[in-house]
Coordinates of C-alpha atoms in Angstrom, one line a residue:
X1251 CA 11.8 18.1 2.1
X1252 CA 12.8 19.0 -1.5
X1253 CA 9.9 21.1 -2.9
X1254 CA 9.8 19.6 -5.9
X1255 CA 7.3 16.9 -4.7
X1256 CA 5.3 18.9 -2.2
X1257 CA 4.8 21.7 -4.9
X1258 CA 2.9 19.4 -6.5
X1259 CA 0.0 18.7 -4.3
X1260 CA -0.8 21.7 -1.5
X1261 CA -1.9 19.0 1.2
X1262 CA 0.3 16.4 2.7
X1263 CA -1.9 13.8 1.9
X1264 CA -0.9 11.0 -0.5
X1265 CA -3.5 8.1 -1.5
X1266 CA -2.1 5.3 -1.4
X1267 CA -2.0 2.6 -4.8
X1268 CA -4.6 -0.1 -3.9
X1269 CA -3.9 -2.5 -6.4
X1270 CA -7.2 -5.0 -7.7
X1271 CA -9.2 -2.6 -8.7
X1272 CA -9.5 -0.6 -5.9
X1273 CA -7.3 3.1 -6.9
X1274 CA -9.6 3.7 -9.8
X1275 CA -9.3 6.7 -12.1
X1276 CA -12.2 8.1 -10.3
X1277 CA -10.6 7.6 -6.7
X1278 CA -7.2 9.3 -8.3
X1279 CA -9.1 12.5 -9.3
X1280 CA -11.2 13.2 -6.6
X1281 CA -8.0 13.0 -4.8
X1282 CA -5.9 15.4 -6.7
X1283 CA -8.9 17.4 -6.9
X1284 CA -9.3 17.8 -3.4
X1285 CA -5.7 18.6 -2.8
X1286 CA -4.3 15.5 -2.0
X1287 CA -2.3 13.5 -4.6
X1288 CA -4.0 11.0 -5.8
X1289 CA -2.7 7.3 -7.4
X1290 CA -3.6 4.8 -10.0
X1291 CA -2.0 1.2 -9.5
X1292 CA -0.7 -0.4 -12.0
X1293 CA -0.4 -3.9 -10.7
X1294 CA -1.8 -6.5 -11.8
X1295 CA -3.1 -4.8 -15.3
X1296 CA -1.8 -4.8 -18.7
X1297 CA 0.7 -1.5 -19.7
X1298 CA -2.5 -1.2 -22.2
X1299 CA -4.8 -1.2 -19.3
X1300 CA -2.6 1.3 -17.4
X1301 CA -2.3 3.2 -20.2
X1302 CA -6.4 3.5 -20.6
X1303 CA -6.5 4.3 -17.0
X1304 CA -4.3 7.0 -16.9
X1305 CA -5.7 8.8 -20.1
X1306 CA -9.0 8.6 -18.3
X1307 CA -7.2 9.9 -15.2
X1308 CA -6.0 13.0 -17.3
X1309 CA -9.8 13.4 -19.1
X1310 CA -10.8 13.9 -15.3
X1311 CA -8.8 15.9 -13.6
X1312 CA -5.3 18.3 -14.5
X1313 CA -3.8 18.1 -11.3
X1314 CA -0.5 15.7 -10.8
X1315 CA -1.1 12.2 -9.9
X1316 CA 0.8 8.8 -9.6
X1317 CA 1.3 5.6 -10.9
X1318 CA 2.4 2.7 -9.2
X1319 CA 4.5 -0.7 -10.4
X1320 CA 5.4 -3.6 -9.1
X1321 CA 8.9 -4.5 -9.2
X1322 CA 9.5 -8.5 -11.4
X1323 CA 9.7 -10.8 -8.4
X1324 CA 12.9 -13.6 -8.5
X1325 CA 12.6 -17.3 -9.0
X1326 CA 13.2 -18.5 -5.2
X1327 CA 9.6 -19.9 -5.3
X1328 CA 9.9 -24.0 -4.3
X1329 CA 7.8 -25.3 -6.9
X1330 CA 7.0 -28.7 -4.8
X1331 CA 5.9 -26.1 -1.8
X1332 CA 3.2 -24.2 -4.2
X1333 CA 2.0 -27.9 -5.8
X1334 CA 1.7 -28.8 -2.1
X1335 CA -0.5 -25.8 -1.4
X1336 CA -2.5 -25.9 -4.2
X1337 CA -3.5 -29.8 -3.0
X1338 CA -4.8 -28.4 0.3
X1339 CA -7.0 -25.7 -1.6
X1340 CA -8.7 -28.0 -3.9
X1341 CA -11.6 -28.3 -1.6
X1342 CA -11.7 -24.6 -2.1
X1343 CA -12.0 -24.7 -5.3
X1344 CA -14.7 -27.5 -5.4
X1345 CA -16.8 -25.8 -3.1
X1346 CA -16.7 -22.5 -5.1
X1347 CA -17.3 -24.2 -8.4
X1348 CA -13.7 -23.2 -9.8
X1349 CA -10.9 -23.6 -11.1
X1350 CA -7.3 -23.1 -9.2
X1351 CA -5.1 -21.0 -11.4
X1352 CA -1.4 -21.1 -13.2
X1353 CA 0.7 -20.5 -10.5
X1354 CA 3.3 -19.7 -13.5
X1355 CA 1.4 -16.8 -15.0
X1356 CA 4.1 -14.5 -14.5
X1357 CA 6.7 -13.1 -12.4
X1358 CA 7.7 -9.5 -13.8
X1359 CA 3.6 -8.3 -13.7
X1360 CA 4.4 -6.6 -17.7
X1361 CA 6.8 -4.5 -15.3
X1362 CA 9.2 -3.3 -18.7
X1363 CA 5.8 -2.7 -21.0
X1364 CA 4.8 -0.4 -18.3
X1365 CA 7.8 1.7 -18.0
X1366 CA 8.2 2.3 -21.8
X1367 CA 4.6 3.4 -21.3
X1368 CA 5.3 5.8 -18.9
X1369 CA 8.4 6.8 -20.0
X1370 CA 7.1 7.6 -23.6
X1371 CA 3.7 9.2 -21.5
X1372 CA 5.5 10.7 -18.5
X1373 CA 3.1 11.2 -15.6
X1374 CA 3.9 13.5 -12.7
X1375 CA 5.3 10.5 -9.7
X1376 CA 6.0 7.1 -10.4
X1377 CA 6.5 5.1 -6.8
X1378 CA 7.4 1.6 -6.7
X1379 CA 6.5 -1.7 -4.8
X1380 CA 8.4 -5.2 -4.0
X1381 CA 11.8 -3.8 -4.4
X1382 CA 14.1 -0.8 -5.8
X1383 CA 14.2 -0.3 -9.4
X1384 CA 17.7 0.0 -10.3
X1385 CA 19.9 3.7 -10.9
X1386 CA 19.6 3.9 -14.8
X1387 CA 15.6 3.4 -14.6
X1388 CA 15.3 6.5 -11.7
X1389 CA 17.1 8.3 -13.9
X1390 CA 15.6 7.7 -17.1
X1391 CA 12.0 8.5 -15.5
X1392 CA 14.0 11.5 -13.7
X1393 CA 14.6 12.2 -17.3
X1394 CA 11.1 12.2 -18.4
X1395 CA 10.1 14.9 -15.7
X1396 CA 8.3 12.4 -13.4
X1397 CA 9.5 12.1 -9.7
X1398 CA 9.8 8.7 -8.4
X1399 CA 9.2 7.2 -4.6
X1400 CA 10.4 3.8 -3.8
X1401 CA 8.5 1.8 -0.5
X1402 CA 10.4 0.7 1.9
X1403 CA 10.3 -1.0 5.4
X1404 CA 13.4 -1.1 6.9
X1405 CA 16.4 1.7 7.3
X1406 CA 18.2 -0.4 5.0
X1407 CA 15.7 -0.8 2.1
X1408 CA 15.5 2.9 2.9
X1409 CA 19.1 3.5 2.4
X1410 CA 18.9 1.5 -0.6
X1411 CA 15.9 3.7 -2.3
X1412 CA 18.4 6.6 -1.5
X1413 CA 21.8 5.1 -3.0
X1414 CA 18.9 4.1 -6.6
X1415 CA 18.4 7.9 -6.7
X1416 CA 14.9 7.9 -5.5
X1417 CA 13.3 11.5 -4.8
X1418 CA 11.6 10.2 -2.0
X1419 CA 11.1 7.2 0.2
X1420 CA 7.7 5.5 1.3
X1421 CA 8.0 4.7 4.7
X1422 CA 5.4 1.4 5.5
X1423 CA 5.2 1.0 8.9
X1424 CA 3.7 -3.0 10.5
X1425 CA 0.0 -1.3 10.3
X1426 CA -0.6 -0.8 6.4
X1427 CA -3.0 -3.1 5.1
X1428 CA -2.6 -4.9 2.0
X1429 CA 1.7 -6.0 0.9
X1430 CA 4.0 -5.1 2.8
X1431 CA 6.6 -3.5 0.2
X1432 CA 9.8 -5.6 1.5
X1433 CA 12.5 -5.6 -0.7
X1434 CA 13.5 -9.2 -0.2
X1435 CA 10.5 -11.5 1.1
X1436 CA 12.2 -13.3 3.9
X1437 CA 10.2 -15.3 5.7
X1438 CA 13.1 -15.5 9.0
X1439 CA 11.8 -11.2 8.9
X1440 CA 7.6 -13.0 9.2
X1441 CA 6.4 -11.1 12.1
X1442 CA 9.4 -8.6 12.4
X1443 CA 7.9 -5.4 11.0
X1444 CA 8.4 -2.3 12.8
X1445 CA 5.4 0.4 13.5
X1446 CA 5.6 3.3 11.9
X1447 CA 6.6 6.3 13.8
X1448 CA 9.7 4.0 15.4
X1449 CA 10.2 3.2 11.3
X1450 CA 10.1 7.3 10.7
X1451 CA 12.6 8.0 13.3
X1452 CA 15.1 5.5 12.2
X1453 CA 14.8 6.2 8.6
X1454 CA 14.6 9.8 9.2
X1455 CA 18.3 9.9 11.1
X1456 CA 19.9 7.2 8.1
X1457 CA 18.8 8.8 4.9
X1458 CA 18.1 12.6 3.8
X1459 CA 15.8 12.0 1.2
X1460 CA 12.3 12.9 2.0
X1461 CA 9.5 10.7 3.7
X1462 CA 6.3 9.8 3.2
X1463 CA 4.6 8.1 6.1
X1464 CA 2.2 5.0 5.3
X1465 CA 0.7 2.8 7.4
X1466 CA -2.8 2.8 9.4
X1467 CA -2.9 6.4 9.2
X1468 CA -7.0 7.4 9.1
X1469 CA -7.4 10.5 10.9
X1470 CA -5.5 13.7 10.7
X1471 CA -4.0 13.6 13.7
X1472 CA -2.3 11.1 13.0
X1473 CA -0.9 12.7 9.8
X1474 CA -0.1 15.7 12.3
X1475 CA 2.1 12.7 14.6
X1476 CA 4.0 11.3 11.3
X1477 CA 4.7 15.0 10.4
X1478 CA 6.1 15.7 13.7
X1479 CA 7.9 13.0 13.8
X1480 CA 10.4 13.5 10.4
X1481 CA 7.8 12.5 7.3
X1482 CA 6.8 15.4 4.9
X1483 CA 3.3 13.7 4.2
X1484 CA 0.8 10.8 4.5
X1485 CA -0.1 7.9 2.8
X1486 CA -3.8 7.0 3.3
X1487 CA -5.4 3.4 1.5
X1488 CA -7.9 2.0 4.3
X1489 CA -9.1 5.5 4.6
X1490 CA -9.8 5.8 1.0
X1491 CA -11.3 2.4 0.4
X1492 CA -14.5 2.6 1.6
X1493 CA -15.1 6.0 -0.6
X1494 CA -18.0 5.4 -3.2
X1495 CA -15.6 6.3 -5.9
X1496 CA -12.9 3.2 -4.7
X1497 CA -13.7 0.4 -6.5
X1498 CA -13.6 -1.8 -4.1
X1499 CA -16.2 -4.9 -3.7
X1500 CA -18.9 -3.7 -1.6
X1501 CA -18.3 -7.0 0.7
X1502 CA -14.6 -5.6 1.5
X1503 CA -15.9 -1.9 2.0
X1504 CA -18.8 -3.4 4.4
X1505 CA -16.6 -5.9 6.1
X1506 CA -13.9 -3.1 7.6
X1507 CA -16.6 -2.1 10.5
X1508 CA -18.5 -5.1 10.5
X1509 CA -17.9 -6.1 14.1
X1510 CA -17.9 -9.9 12.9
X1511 CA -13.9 -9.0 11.7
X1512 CA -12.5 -8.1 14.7
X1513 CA -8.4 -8.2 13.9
X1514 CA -6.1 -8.1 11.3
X1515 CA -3.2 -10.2 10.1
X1516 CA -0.7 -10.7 7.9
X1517 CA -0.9 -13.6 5.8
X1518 CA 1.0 -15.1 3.1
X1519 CA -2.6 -17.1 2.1
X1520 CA -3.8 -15.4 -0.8
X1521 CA -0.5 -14.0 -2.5
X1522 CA 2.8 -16.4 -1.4
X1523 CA 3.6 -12.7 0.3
X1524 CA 2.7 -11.1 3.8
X1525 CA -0.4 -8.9 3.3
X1526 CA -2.5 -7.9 6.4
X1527 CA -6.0 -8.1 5.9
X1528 CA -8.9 -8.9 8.2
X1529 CA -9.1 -11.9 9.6
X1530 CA -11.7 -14.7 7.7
X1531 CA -12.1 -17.8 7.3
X1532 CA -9.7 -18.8 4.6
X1533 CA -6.6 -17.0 6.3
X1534 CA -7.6 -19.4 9.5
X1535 CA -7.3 -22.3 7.6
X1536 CA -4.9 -21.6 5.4
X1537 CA -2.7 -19.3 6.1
X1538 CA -0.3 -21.7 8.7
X1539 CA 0.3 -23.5 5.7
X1540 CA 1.1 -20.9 2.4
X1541 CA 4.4 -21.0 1.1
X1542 CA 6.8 -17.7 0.0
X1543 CA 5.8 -18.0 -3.5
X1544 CA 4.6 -14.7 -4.3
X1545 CA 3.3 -13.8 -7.1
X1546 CA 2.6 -17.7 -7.5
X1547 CA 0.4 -17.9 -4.9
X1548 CA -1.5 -14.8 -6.2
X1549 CA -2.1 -16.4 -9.5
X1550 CA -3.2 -19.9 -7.8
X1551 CA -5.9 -18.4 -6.1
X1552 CA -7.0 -15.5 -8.4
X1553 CA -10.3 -17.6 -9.0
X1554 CA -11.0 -18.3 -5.6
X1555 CA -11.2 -15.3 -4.4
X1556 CA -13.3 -14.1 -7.5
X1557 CA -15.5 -16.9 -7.1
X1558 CA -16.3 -15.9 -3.5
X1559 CA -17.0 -12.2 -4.4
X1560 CA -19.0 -13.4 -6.9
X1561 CA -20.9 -16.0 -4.2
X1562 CA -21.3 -13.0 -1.7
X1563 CA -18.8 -14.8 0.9
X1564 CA -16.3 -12.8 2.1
X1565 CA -15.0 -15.4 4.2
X1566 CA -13.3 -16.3 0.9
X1567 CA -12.0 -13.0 -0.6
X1568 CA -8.8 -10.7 0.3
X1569 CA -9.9 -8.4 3.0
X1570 CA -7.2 -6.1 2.9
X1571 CA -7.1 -3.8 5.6
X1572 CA -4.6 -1.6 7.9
X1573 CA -4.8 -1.5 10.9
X1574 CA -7.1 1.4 11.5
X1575 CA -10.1 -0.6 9.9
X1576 CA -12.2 0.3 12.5
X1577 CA -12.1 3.9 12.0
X1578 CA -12.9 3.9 8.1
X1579 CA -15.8 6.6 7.3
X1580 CA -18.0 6.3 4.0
X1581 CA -17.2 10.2 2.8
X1582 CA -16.6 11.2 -0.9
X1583 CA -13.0 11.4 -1.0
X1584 CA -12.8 15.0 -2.1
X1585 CA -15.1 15.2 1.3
X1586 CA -12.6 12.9 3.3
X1587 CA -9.4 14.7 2.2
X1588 CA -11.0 18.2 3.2
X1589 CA -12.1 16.5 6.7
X1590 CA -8.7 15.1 7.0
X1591 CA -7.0 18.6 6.1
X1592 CA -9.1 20.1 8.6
X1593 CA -8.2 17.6 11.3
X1594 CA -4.3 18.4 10.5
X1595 CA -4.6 21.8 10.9
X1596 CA -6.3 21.5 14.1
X1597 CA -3.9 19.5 15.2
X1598 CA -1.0 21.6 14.6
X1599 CA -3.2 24.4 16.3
X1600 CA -2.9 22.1 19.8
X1601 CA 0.3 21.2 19.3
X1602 CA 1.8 25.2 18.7
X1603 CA -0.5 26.1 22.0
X1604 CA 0.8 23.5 24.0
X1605 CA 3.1 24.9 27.5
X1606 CA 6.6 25.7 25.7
X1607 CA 9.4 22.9 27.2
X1608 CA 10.7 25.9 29.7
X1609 CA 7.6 26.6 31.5
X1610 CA 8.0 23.1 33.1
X1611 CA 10.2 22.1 35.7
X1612 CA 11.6 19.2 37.8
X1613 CA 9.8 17.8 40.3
X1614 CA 12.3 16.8 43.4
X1615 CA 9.7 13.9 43.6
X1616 CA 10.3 12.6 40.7
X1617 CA 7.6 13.6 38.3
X1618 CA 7.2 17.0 36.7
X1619 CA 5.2 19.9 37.2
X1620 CA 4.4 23.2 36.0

């Protein structure tokens, strides 16, 4: 991997953008304090509420740190299908006292504001989400000092973040929780998505840009596994929610080893897009029967899922979650990032002591044997 991103932070260990309030400037520098490199996300705020964040970011900490867009989605929504949808929610709405929301509140998230922010304040890594920014906007933020990743989940997207003139690729395997960072949202791929080591090993033999492995990593070991396996560091979001400095509702941070959510999915019922999240309520009802309208969707049932934090009921809200749920620990995240380091480097301790290759041989019976 080019040094110019791992010089940055001294542990492989990225967390990940949670978008909704969750990567808070708080989150971000305990982070980057810790080691790690630590991210804001910018979706779903103003480029003045971004810009807030990351000068409180900067009053906190003066290690590097990221910032995350979304890329504008395209109009391919079916308006009929989202007027459709927001029929069957309306008993949603009545039960939580609300109102549904514009479903055309926006399709670009304020994504050119935010650049010019961040190009006229350059911030160490910019990494990207729903897509690949085009060549001239890489380079422009190239430009500017600030090293850009690009998600992808597929060898192709991954190709694509490489032709853009991305530094780096983020690799999402099936597991993450929360969007998966498809390029195109094509529902014929619903189901399709590939788990992440398989992912590393196809990306890492198509592109030569460097890696960085996401998706329902919580432990060091497994950071030690995505290492082995081609990626030159982690990306952690599950394992960072449940910190006290995420701001995360305490329902969501509760609910991820509350043995009452057993599973995870991915659902296209609170966004239009596939997300995996624990399994509720509203996602059994209604996620057989949510269009691809994303960010529509989102933006129809904004309300709803603020009115069921608000109730206590998170049978209502977004529980996003990866795959690893079940393993989240409630650690300070300057403590988790030291306990995951620690975990990596014991790790690579097993692995170097392991029996070298040539001290094992054939067994005529089939199996092997020392």
């Amino acid at each position: 991997m080019s040094s110019a991103l791992t010089d940055l932070f001294p542990l492989p260990i990225v967390q990940a953008p949670m978008a909704g309030g969750v990567s808070v400037p708080q989150l971000a520098a305990a982070v980057s304090e810790a080691g790690g490199l630590g991210f804001l996300a910018a979706g779903y705020k103003t480029a003045d509420g971004m810009y807030q964040e990351i000068k409180q970011l900067r009053g906190a900490t003066s290690r590097p740190f990221g910032v995350n867009l979304f890329m504008p989605q395209p109009e391919y929504a079916d308006p009929a299908a989202v007027k459709v949808y927001a029929h069957q929610l309306a008993g949603e709405a009545a039960w939580y006292e609300t109102e549904l929301g514009d479903p055309d509140s926006g399709r670009d998230d304020g994504y050119d504001a935010k650049l010019a922010v961040l190009l006229d304040n350059p911030v160490p890594v910019v990494s990207f989400h729903f897509g690949c920014p085009k060549r001239d906007v890489l380079e422009s933020l190239n430009r500017a000092g600030t090293l850009t990743l690009v998600t992808a989940t597929t060898a192709e997207e991954a190709q694509a973040v490489q032709w853009a003139g991305a530094d780096a690729v983020i690799v999402q395997g099936v597991e993450a929780g929360g969007h998966q960072g498809t390029h195109r949202d094509n529902t014929e791929a619903d189901g399709s998505g590939i788990g992440l080591l398989s992912l590393i090993a196809q990306v890492r033999e198509t592109v030569r840009i460097p890696i960085v492995a996401a998706g329902g990593i919580m432990r060091g070991s497994q950071i030690a596994a995505a290492l082995a396996a081609g990626a030159s560091a982690a990306q952690l979001g599950t394992a960072f929610l449940v910190t006290p400095e995420s701001g995360a509702n305490p329902l969501h941070k509760q609910a991820l080893t509350n043995p009452l959510f057993v599973r995870t999915e991915l659902t296209r019922a609170f966004s239009g897009r596939p997300a995996r999240g624990l399994m509720n309520r509203f996602m059994r009802e209604h996620g057989p029967y949510a269009p691809a309208a994303y960010p529509d969707v989102h933006h129809l049932t904004s309300a709803l899922r603020k009115a069921a934090a608000k109730a206590g009921d998170a049978q209502g809200m977004a529980l996003w979650a990866g795959q690893g749920h079940r393993l989240a620990r409630e650690l300070p995240a300057g403590q988790l990032v030291e306990v995951l380091a620690a975990e990596l480097a014991a790790a690579k301790t097993a692995l170097s002591s392991q029996p070298s290759r040539s001290s094992w041989s054939s067994d005529p019976g089939g199996g092997n044997v020392r």
